[in-house]
Coordinates of C-alpha atoms and ligand atoms in Angstrom, one line a residue:
X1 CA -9.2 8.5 10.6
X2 CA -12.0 8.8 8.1
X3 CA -10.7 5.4 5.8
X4 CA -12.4 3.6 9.1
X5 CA -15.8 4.9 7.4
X6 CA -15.4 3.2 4.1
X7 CA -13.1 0.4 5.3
X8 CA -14.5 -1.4 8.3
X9 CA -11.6 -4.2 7.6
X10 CA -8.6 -1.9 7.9
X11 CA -8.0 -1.8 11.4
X12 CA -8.0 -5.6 11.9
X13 CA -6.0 -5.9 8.6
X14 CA -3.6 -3.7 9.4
X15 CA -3.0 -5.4 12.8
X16 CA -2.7 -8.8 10.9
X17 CA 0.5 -7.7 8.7
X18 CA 2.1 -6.1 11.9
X19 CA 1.2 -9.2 14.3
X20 CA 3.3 -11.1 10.7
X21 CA 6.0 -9.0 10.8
X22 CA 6.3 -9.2 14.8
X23 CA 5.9 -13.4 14.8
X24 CA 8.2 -13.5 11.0
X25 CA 10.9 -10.9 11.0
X26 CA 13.6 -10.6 13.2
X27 CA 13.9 -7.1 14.6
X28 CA 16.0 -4.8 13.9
X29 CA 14.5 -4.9 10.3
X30 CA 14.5 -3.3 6.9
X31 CA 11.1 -2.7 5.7
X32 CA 9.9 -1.7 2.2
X33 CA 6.0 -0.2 1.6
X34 CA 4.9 0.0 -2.0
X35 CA 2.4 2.4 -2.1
X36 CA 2.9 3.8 1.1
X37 CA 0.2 6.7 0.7
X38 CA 0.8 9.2 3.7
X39 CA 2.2 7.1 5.9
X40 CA 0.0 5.1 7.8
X41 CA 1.2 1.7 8.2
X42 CA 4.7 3.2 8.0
X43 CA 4.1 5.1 11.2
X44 CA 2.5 1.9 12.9
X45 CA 5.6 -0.1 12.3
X46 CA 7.6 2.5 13.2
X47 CA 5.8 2.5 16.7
X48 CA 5.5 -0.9 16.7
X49 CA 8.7 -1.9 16.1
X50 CA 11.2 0.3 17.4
X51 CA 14.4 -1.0 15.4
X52 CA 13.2 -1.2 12.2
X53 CA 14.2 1.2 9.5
X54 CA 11.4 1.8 6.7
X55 CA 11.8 2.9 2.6
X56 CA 8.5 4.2 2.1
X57 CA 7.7 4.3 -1.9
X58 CA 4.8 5.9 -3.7
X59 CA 4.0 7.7 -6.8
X60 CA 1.9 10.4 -5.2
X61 CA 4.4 13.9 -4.3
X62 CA 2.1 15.7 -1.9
X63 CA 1.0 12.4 -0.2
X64 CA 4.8 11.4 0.1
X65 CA 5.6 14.9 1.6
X66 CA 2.4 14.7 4.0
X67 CA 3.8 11.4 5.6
X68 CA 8.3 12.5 5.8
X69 CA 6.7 16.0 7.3
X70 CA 4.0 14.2 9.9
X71 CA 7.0 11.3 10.3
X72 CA 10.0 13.8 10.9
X73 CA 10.8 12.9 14.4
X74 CA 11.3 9.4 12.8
X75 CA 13.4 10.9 10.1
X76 CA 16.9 8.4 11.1
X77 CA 14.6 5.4 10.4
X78 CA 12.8 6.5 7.6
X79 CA 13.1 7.2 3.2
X80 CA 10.4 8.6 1.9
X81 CA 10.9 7.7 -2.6
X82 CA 8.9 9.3 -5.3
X83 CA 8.8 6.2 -7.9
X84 CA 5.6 4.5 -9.7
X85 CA 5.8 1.1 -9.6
X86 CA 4.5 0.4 -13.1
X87 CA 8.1 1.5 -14.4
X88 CA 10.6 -1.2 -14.4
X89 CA 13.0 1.4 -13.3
X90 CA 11.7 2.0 -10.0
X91 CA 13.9 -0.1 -8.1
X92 CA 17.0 2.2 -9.2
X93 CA 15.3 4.8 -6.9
X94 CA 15.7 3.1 -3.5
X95 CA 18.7 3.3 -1.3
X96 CA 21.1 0.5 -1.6
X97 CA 20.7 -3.0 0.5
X98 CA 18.4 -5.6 0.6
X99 CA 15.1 -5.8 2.6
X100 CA 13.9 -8.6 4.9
X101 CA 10.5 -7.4 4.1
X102 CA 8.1 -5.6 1.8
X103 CA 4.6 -4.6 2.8
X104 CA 2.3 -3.3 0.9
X105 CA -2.1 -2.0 2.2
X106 CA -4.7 -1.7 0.1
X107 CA -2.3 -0.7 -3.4
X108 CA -1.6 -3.7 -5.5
X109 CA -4.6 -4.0 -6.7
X110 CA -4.2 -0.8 -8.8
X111 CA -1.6 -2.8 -10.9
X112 CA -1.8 -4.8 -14.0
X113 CA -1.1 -8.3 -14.2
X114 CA 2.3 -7.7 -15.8
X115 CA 3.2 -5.4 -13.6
X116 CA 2.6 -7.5 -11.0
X117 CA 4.5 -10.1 -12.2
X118 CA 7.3 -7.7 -13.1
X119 CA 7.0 -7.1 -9.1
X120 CA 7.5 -9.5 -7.9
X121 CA 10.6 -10.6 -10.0
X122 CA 12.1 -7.0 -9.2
X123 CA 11.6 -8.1 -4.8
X124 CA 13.1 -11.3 -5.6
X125 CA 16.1 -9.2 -6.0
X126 CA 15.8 -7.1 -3.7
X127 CA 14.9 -9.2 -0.6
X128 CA 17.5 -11.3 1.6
X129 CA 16.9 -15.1 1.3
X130 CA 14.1 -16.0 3.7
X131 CA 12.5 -12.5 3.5
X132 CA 8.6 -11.6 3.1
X133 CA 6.5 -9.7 1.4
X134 CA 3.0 -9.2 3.4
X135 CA 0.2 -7.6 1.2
X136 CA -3.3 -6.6 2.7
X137 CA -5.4 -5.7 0.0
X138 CA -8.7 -6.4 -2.2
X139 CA -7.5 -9.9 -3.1
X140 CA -10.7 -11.9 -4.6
X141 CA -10.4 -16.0 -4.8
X142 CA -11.8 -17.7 -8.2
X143 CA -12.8 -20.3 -5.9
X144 CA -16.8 -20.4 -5.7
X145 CA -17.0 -19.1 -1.9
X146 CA -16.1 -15.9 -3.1
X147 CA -18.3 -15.1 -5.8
X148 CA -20.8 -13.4 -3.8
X149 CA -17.9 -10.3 -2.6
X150 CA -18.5 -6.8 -3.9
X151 CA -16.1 -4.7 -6.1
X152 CA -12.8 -3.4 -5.5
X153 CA -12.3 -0.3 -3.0
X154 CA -11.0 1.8 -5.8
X155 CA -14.0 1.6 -7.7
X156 CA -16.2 3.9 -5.7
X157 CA -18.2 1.5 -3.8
X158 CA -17.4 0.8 -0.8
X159 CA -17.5 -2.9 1.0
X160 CA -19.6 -4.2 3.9
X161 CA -20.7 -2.1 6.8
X162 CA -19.8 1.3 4.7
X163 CA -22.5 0.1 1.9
X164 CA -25.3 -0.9 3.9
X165 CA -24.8 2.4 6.0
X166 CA -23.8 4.9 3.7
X167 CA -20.5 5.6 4.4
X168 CA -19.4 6.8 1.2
X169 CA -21.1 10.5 1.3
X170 CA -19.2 10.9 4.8
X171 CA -15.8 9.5 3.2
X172 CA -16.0 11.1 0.3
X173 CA -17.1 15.1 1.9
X174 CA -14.0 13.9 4.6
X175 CA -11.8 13.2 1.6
X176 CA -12.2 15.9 -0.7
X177 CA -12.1 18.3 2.7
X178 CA -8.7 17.0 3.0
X179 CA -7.5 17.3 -0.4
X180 CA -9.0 21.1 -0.2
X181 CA -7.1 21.7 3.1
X182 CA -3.5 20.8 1.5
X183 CA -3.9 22.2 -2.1
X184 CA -4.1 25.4 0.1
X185 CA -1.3 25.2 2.2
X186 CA 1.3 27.1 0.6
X187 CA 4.1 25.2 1.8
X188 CA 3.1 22.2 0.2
X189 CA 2.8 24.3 -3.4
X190 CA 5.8 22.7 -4.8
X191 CA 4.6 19.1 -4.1
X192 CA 1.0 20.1 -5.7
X193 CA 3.1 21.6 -8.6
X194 CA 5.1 18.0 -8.7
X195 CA 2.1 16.2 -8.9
X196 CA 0.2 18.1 -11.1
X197 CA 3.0 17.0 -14.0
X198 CA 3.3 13.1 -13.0
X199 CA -0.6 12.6 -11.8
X200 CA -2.9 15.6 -14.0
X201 CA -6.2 16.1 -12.9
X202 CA -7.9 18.7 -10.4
X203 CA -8.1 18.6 -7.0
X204 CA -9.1 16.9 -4.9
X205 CA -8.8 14.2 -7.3
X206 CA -11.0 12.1 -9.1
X207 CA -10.4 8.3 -8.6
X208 CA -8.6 6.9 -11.9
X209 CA -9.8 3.8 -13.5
X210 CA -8.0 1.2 -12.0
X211 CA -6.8 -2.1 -14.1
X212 CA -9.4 -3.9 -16.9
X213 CA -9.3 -6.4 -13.9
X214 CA -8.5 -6.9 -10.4
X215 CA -5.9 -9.5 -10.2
X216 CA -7.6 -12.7 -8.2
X217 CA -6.1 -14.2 -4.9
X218 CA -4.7 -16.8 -7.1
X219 CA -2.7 -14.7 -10.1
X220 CA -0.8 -13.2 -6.9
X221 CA 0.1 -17.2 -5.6
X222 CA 1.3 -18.0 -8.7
X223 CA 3.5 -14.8 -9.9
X224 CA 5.0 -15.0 -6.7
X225 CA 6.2 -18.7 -6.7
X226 CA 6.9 -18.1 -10.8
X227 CA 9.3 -15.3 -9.5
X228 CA 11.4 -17.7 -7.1
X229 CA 9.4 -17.1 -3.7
X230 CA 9.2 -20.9 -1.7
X231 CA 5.6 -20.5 -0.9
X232 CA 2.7 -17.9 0.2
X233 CA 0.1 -17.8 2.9
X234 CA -3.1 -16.4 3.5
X235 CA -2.8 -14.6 6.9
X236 CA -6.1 -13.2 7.4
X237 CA -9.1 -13.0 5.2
X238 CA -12.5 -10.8 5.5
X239 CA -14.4 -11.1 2.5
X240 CA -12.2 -10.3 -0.3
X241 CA -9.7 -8.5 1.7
X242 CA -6.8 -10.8 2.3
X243 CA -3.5 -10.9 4.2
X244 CA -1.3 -12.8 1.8
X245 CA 2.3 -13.4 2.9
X246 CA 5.1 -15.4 0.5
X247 CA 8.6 -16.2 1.9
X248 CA 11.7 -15.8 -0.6
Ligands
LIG1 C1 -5.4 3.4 -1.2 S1 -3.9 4.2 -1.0 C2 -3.2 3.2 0.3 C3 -2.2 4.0 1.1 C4 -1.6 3.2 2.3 N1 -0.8 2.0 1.9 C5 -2.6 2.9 3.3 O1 -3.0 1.7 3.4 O2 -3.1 3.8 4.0 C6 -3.0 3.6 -2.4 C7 -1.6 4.3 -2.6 O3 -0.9 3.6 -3.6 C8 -0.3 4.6 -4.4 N2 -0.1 4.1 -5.7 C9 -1.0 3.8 -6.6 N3 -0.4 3.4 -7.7 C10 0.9 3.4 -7.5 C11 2.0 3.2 -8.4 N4 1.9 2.8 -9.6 N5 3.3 3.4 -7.9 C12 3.4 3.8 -6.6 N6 2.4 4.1 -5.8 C13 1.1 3.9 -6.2 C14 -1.2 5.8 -4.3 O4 -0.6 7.1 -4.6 C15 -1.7 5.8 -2.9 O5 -0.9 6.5 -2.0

C-alpha cells in the first residue's frame, strides 16, 4: 500500500499492537479502533484473530464506507460508526457492551489535549476491568533523547527513510490518485455528499491543521492514569513513533 512510502515504521508498528493484543487479550475479543480510516488494522485483526468482533469508529463517511464495503465478507464481526471523537457524545453512537480493548494507529495525535483527556475518561467506561487500550502513533518524549525527531506525520513531512528519499511526491500523486478514483465512483456519491457537510473542503483533500501541539509521550501517561487506568507501557518505539499500551 502506498502509506509504506511515507511511513517506513508502519508495518513493524502495526505488527507490535497485534503481537499486544495476541500476548494481552484473551480471544474471542471485543475490539474498539478510534479512527479507524479505511480499515486497515481492522482487517489485520480480523485475519489475525479469527474470534474477535471489531467496532470500527471514524469521522470520515466515504473512508468509513471504503473499509464495511472492502470488509463485507467480515460483516458478522464487524460495525463500521460515523462519530468524531472530539464530541463528548460520541460514545452514545457505539453498540452497547463493553470492550476488552481499544486500538487506535496513527490518529490521536490529531486531538487536543482536552480531548484526549476527555478520552480517555469516556474508555474508562467503556472497557471491562483489566482491558487495554494499544495506541501506535506519533508519540514524542520530553525527555532529551528525543529532541532530535522530526514533525508529526500529519504535518506534511514525512519521517525517516520517506524524507531523505523523497517519498512524499510519490505519496502524495498515490494519494490524491486515490481520492480522484472514489470521488468518481458514483456509488459512493452519497458518502462524498455526507462528507462534504461534516468535513468541507475539495477533493482530494487538503491535510487540516492538526492541534497547536502534538501531545508528548508523557501527557498520554498521565491522562491515562488521571482517568483510572493502573498503569501504561511503551511496547515499541521508532523514533517518535511509539506503541503505548495502559491496562484499566
Ligand atoms: C492517518 S489516518 C489513520 C487510519 C488508520 N487508523 C490507519 O492507521 O491506517 C487517521 C484517521 O483518523 C480519522 N480521524 C481524525 N480525526 C478524527 C476524529 N476527531 N474522530 C474520528 N476519527 C478521526 C481520520 O478520518 C482518518 O481516517
Amino acid at each position: 500500500m502506498f502509506s509504506r512510502s511515507i511511513d517506513p515504521t508502519r508495518r513493524d508498528r502495526t505488527e507490535a499492537i497485534l503481537r499486544a493484543i495476541g500476548e494481552r487479550v484473551r480471544s474471542p475479543f471485543r475490539a474498539l479502533e478510534l479512527g479507524s480510516g479505511p480499515g486497515s488494522l481492522v482487517a489485520r485483526m480480523l485475519r489475525r484473530f479469527p474470534r474477535c468482533r471489531v467496532v470500527a469508529v471514524d469521522t470520515d463517511p466515504v473512508l468509513l464506507e471504503v473499509g464495511e464495503r472492502a470488509l463485507r465478507r467480515f460483516r458478522r464481526r464487524t460495525a463500521w460508526i460515523l462519530a468524531d471523537l472530539r464530541e463528548a457524545t460520541w460514545p452514545s453512537a457505539l453498540p452497547p457492551g463493553r470492550f476488552d480493548v481499544a486500538v487506535s494507529s496513527l490518529t490521536l495525535h490529531w486531538l487536543e489535549a482536552d480531548t484526549l483527556r476527555r478520552l480517555y475518561r469516556e474508555l474508562g467506561r467503556i472497557l471491562r476491568p483489566g482491558g487495554l487500550v494499544i495506541d501506535g502513533d506519533f508519540l514524542p518524549s520530553r525527555r532529551p533523547a528525543d529532541r532530535a525527531v522530526g514533525p508529526p506525520p500529519t504535518t506534511g513531512r514525512p519521517e525517516g527513510a520517506a524524507r531523505r528519499g523523497g517519498g512524499l511526491p510519490e505519496f502524495q500523486r498515490s494519494w490524491e490518485a486515490w481520492w480522484v478514483t472514489l470521488s468518481s465512483d458514483p456509488t459512493l456519491r452519497a458518502a462524498f455528499r455526507d462528507r462534504q457537510e461534516r468535513l468541507p473542503g475539495r477533493i482530494p483533500p487538503t491535510r487540516e491543521p492538526g492541534p497547536r501541539a502534538v501531545a508528548s509521550l508523557e501527557l498520554h501517561e498521565h491522562a491515562l492514569l488521571d482517568a483510572g487506568f493502573a498503569r501504561t507501557e511503551v511496547l515499541w518505539r521508532a523514533g517518535a513513533f511509539r506503541v503505548l499500551a495502559a491496562v484499566r
